């Protein structure tokens, strides 16, 4: 069955550094992959979508890569700020697609001043 | 443009009771999905509706049900509540038109259900 793995350990970094989060998946060849941000007690907020034919996508300080050979996506936040502290979720569509997404457990990022 | 609205935000029920949660999608969105989020299991897909039809269903018992109305508003119902149903229930809408899948989900703030 489809599986997504995100580092369950919290990632602690210093303000101004680049945060890199990893999403690995198995038993699957998704047409795209999404990243969401979730703050405590709030619903997830969509950040970026990258398609299988795209190697890299950027949005302001965010960069996502998608390696379909390694079955891995990397999510980077450059010049990180304390306001970037949140849980970041990776999501893939179930085979059969539509809006049925499978989410990773998320990685909690803490950016320290 | 108003976001996805979920009501109630918080509720407490006892075992055996039933609960109905409501979701109003973003205006113009016809697809509504429901997810359950718990610390142990993370975000798990419950079901998805499009144009009043359930198109996808997750691996949840029949106690979990839902429906969508002609104005795209959706409700989900959980009957015979169990302690393990305590969770954050999230609703999400999307711009899916029935032919083109856009991918992005817009989530509401969720309904926090506590079962005692």
Short mmCIF file of C-alpha atoms in Angstrom, two decimals:
data_model
loop_
_atom_site.label_atom_id
_atom_site.label_comp_id
_atom_site.label_asym_id
_atom_site.label_seq_id
_atom_site.Cartn_x
_atom_site.Cartn_y
_atom_site.Cartn_z
CA UNK A 1 0.00 0.00 0.00
CA UNK A 2 1.02 3.61 -0.47
CA UNK A 3 3.20 5.02 2.27
CA UNK A 4 4.59 8.47 3.00
CA UNK A 5 7.38 9.07 5.47
CA UNK A 6 8.38 12.37 6.95
CA UNK A 7 10.94 12.83 9.67
CA UNK A 8 8.88 12.71 12.84
CA UNK A 9 11.65 14.34 14.83
CA UNK A 10 11.30 18.07 15.24
CA UNK A 11 13.74 20.16 13.25
CA UNK A 12 15.36 22.98 15.21
CA UNK A 13 17.28 25.61 13.31
CA UNK A 14 18.63 29.07 13.84
CA UNK A 15 16.96 32.09 12.31
CA UNK A 16 18.42 32.96 8.93
CA UNK A 17 19.45 29.40 8.10
CA UNK A 18 17.89 27.15 5.48
CA UNK A 19 15.47 24.50 6.73
CA UNK A 20 15.27 21.30 4.69
CA UNK A 21 12.44 18.84 5.22
CA UNK A 22 12.20 15.43 3.61
CA UNK A 23 9.27 13.44 2.28
CA UNK A 24 9.78 9.88 1.08
CA UNK A 25 7.13 7.66 -0.43
CA UNK A 26 6.90 4.02 -1.47
CA UNK A 27 4.78 1.74 -3.61
CA UNK A 28 3.58 4.61 -5.68
CA UNK A 29 4.25 6.85 -8.66
CA UNK A 30 2.21 10.00 -7.99
CA UNK A 31 1.42 12.51 -10.68
CA UNK A 32 2.15 15.31 -8.20
CA UNK A 33 3.03 16.06 -4.61
CA UNK A 34 1.86 18.84 -2.32
CA UNK A 35 3.20 20.59 0.77
CA UNK A 36 1.04 22.14 3.46
CA UNK A 37 1.76 24.13 6.59
CA UNK A 38 -0.22 23.58 9.78
CA UNK A 39 -0.16 25.72 12.89
CA UNK A 40 -1.38 24.28 16.23
CA UNK A 41 -5.16 24.03 16.37
CA UNK A 42 -5.57 25.27 12.80
CA UNK A 43 -6.33 23.63 9.49
CA UNK A 44 -3.49 22.94 7.02
CA UNK A 45 -2.67 25.67 4.53
CA UNK A 46 -1.55 24.79 1.01
CA UNK A 47 1.94 25.95 0.10
CA UNK A 48 3.15 24.34 -3.11
CA UNK A 49 2.27 21.65 -5.64
CA UNK A 50 4.92 20.06 -7.84
CA UNK A 51 4.14 17.74 -10.73
CA UNK A 52 6.07 14.61 -11.69
CA UNK A 53 7.56 16.29 -14.75
CA UNK A 54 8.86 19.23 -12.66
CA UNK A 55 12.18 18.88 -10.90
CA UNK A 56 11.92 22.02 -8.84
CA UNK A 57 9.42 24.71 -7.91
CA UNK A 58 9.89 27.98 -6.05
CA UNK A 59 7.63 30.43 -4.26
CA UNK A 60 9.29 33.33 -2.48
CA UNK A 61 11.55 31.74 0.18
CA UNK A 62 10.18 28.25 -0.46
CA UNK A 63 11.65 25.66 -2.79
CA UNK A 64 10.43 22.14 -3.46
CA UNK A 65 12.19 19.41 -5.40
CA UNK A 66 10.68 16.17 -6.65
CA UNK A 67 12.87 13.18 -7.49
CA UNK A 68 10.66 10.45 -8.91
CA UNK A 69 13.62 8.04 -9.13
CA UNK A 70 14.46 8.37 -5.45
CA UNK A 71 10.76 8.73 -4.62
CA UNK A 72 11.57 11.76 -2.56
CA UNK A 73 10.65 15.40 -2.23
CA UNK A 74 12.70 18.00 -0.40
CA UNK A 75 11.14 21.17 0.98
CA UNK A 76 13.44 24.10 1.65
CA UNK A 77 12.79 27.35 3.49
CA UNK A 78 15.61 29.81 2.98
CA UNK A 79 16.39 32.68 5.36
CA UNK A 80 14.09 31.07 7.91
CA UNK A 81 12.25 33.19 10.45
CA UNK A 82 10.61 32.34 13.80
CA UNK A 83 7.26 32.88 12.05
CA UNK A 84 8.08 29.83 9.89
CA UNK A 85 7.78 27.62 12.97
CA UNK A 86 4.96 25.15 12.26
CA UNK A 87 4.32 21.58 11.18
CA UNK A 88 4.86 20.91 7.50
CA UNK A 89 2.89 18.15 5.82
CA UNK A 90 3.64 16.33 2.62
CA UNK A 91 0.65 14.97 0.67
CA UNK A 92 0.15 12.72 -2.33
CA UNK A 93 -3.02 11.74 -4.17
CA UNK A 94 -4.26 8.24 -3.71
CA UNK A 95 -3.98 6.21 -6.87
CA UNK A 96 -7.32 6.87 -8.45
CA UNK A 97 -6.67 10.48 -7.53
CA UNK A 98 -9.20 13.22 -7.32
CA UNK A 99 -9.12 14.97 -4.00
CA UNK A 100 -8.30 11.91 -1.95
CA UNK A 101 -4.94 12.79 -0.48
CA UNK A 102 -2.71 10.72 1.75
CA UNK A 103 -0.75 12.87 4.18
CA UNK A 104 2.55 12.28 5.87
CA UNK A 105 2.75 12.61 9.65
CA UNK A 106 4.39 15.99 9.27
CA UNK A 107 7.64 17.48 10.49
CA UNK A 108 7.59 20.11 13.18
CA UNK A 109 9.95 22.98 12.44
CA UNK A 110 11.13 25.34 15.18
CA UNK A 111 13.11 28.39 14.13
CA UNK A 112 14.97 30.00 17.01
CA UNK A 113 15.96 33.68 17.10
CA UNK B 1 -13.62 35.72 -0.45
CA UNK B 2 -14.66 33.82 2.66
CA UNK B 3 -12.74 30.65 3.44
CA UNK B 4 -14.04 27.23 4.41
CA UNK B 5 -16.28 27.52 7.45
CA UNK B 6 -16.78 24.68 9.89
CA UNK B 7 -19.21 24.55 12.76
CA UNK B 8 -19.11 23.95 15.61
CA UNK B 9 -15.46 24.63 16.40
CA UNK B 10 -15.51 22.69 19.66
CA UNK B 11 -17.87 20.14 21.09
CA UNK B 12 -17.96 17.58 23.85
CA UNK B 13 -20.05 14.44 23.65
CA UNK B 14 -20.34 11.25 25.62
CA UNK B 15 -19.92 7.69 24.38
CA UNK B 16 -22.91 6.39 22.51
CA UNK B 17 -24.13 9.80 21.39
CA UNK B 18 -24.08 11.00 17.83
CA UNK B 19 -22.70 14.20 16.35
CA UNK B 20 -23.22 16.22 13.19
CA UNK B 21 -20.54 18.55 11.87
CA UNK B 22 -21.12 21.15 9.22
CA UNK B 23 -18.93 22.58 6.49
CA UNK B 24 -19.50 25.49 4.13
CA UNK B 25 -16.98 25.44 1.27
CA UNK B 26 -15.52 28.43 -0.48
CA UNK B 27 -18.06 29.98 -2.81
CA UNK B 28 -17.93 28.25 -6.18
CA UNK B 29 -16.19 25.13 -4.90
CA UNK B 30 -18.20 22.00 -5.53
CA UNK B 31 -15.84 19.41 -4.10
CA UNK B 32 -15.74 18.86 -0.34
CA UNK B 33 -13.51 16.39 1.50
CA UNK B 34 -13.44 15.41 5.15
CA UNK B 35 -10.39 14.35 7.15
CA UNK B 36 -9.87 13.13 10.69
CA UNK B 37 -6.71 14.24 12.49
CA UNK B 38 -5.42 12.59 15.65
CA UNK B 39 -1.97 12.72 17.26
CA UNK B 40 -1.45 9.01 16.69
CA UNK B 41 -2.78 8.58 13.16
CA UNK B 42 -2.27 12.01 11.66
CA UNK B 43 -4.56 13.19 8.89
CA UNK B 44 -6.77 10.43 7.53
CA UNK B 45 -9.18 10.71 4.64
CA UNK B 46 -12.84 10.13 5.48
CA UNK B 47 -14.77 10.89 2.30
CA UNK B 48 -15.16 13.27 -0.60
CA UNK B 49 -18.26 14.70 -2.22
CA UNK B 50 -18.76 16.35 -5.55
CA UNK B 51 -22.10 17.60 -6.82
CA UNK B 52 -23.93 15.85 -3.98
CA UNK B 53 -22.33 12.48 -4.78
CA UNK B 54 -19.84 10.64 -2.62
CA UNK B 55 -16.92 9.84 -4.91
CA UNK B 56 -14.34 8.47 -2.51
CA UNK B 57 -14.46 6.92 0.93
CA UNK B 58 -11.69 6.15 3.39
CA UNK B 59 -11.31 3.16 5.68
CA UNK B 60 -13.68 4.17 8.41
CA UNK B 61 -16.59 2.20 9.87
CA UNK B 62 -20.14 2.79 8.74
CA UNK B 63 -20.74 4.94 11.83
CA UNK B 64 -19.11 7.72 9.85
CA UNK B 65 -21.33 9.14 7.16
CA UNK B 66 -21.74 12.32 5.25
CA UNK B 67 -23.74 14.15 2.67
CA UNK B 68 -23.57 17.18 0.44
CA UNK B 69 -26.36 19.55 -0.37
CA UNK B 70 -27.19 21.27 -3.64
CA UNK B 71 -25.46 24.46 -2.44
CA UNK B 72 -22.25 22.38 -1.89
CA UNK B 73 -22.48 22.65 1.88
CA UNK B 74 -21.64 19.37 3.54
CA UNK B 75 -22.31 17.59 6.79
CA UNK B 76 -20.72 14.60 8.37
CA UNK B 77 -22.27 12.47 11.05
CA UNK B 78 -20.74 10.08 13.54
CA UNK B 79 -23.13 7.78 15.33
CA UNK B 80 -22.59 5.74 18.47
CA UNK B 81 -19.53 7.74 19.46
CA UNK B 82 -16.49 5.98 20.87
CA UNK B 83 -13.64 7.43 22.88
CA UNK B 84 -11.35 6.91 19.90
CA UNK B 85 -13.45 9.27 17.80
CA UNK B 86 -11.99 12.20 19.71
CA UNK B 87 -10.18 14.15 17.03
CA UNK B 88 -9.98 17.27 14.95
CA UNK B 89 -12.32 16.88 11.99
CA UNK B 90 -11.24 18.93 9.02
CA UNK B 91 -13.22 19.86 5.96
CA UNK B 92 -11.55 20.95 2.74
CA UNK B 93 -12.91 22.28 -0.51
CA UNK B 94 -11.34 22.50 -3.93
CA UNK B 95 -11.90 24.03 -7.33
CA UNK B 96 -12.28 20.63 -8.95
CA UNK B 97 -14.77 21.12 -11.78
CA UNK B 98 -15.52 17.52 -12.61
CA UNK B 99 -13.08 17.51 -15.50
CA UNK B 100 -9.98 19.36 -14.40
CA UNK B 101 -8.28 18.45 -11.16
CA UNK B 102 -6.44 21.42 -9.67
CA UNK B 103 -5.01 19.63 -6.65
CA UNK B 104 -5.00 22.32 -4.00
CA UNK B 105 -7.21 21.79 -0.97
CA UNK B 106 -8.50 24.69 1.12
CA UNK B 107 -9.03 23.56 4.70
CA UNK B 108 -11.30 24.96 7.35
CA UNK B 109 -10.18 25.44 10.93
CA UNK B 110 -11.74 22.16 11.97
CA UNK B 111 -14.20 20.92 14.54
CA UNK B 112 -12.54 19.65 17.71
CA UNK B 113 -14.59 16.72 19.03
CA UNK B 114 -13.99 15.33 22.50
CA UNK B 115 -15.76 12.13 23.47
CA UNK B 116 -15.98 11.40 27.20
#
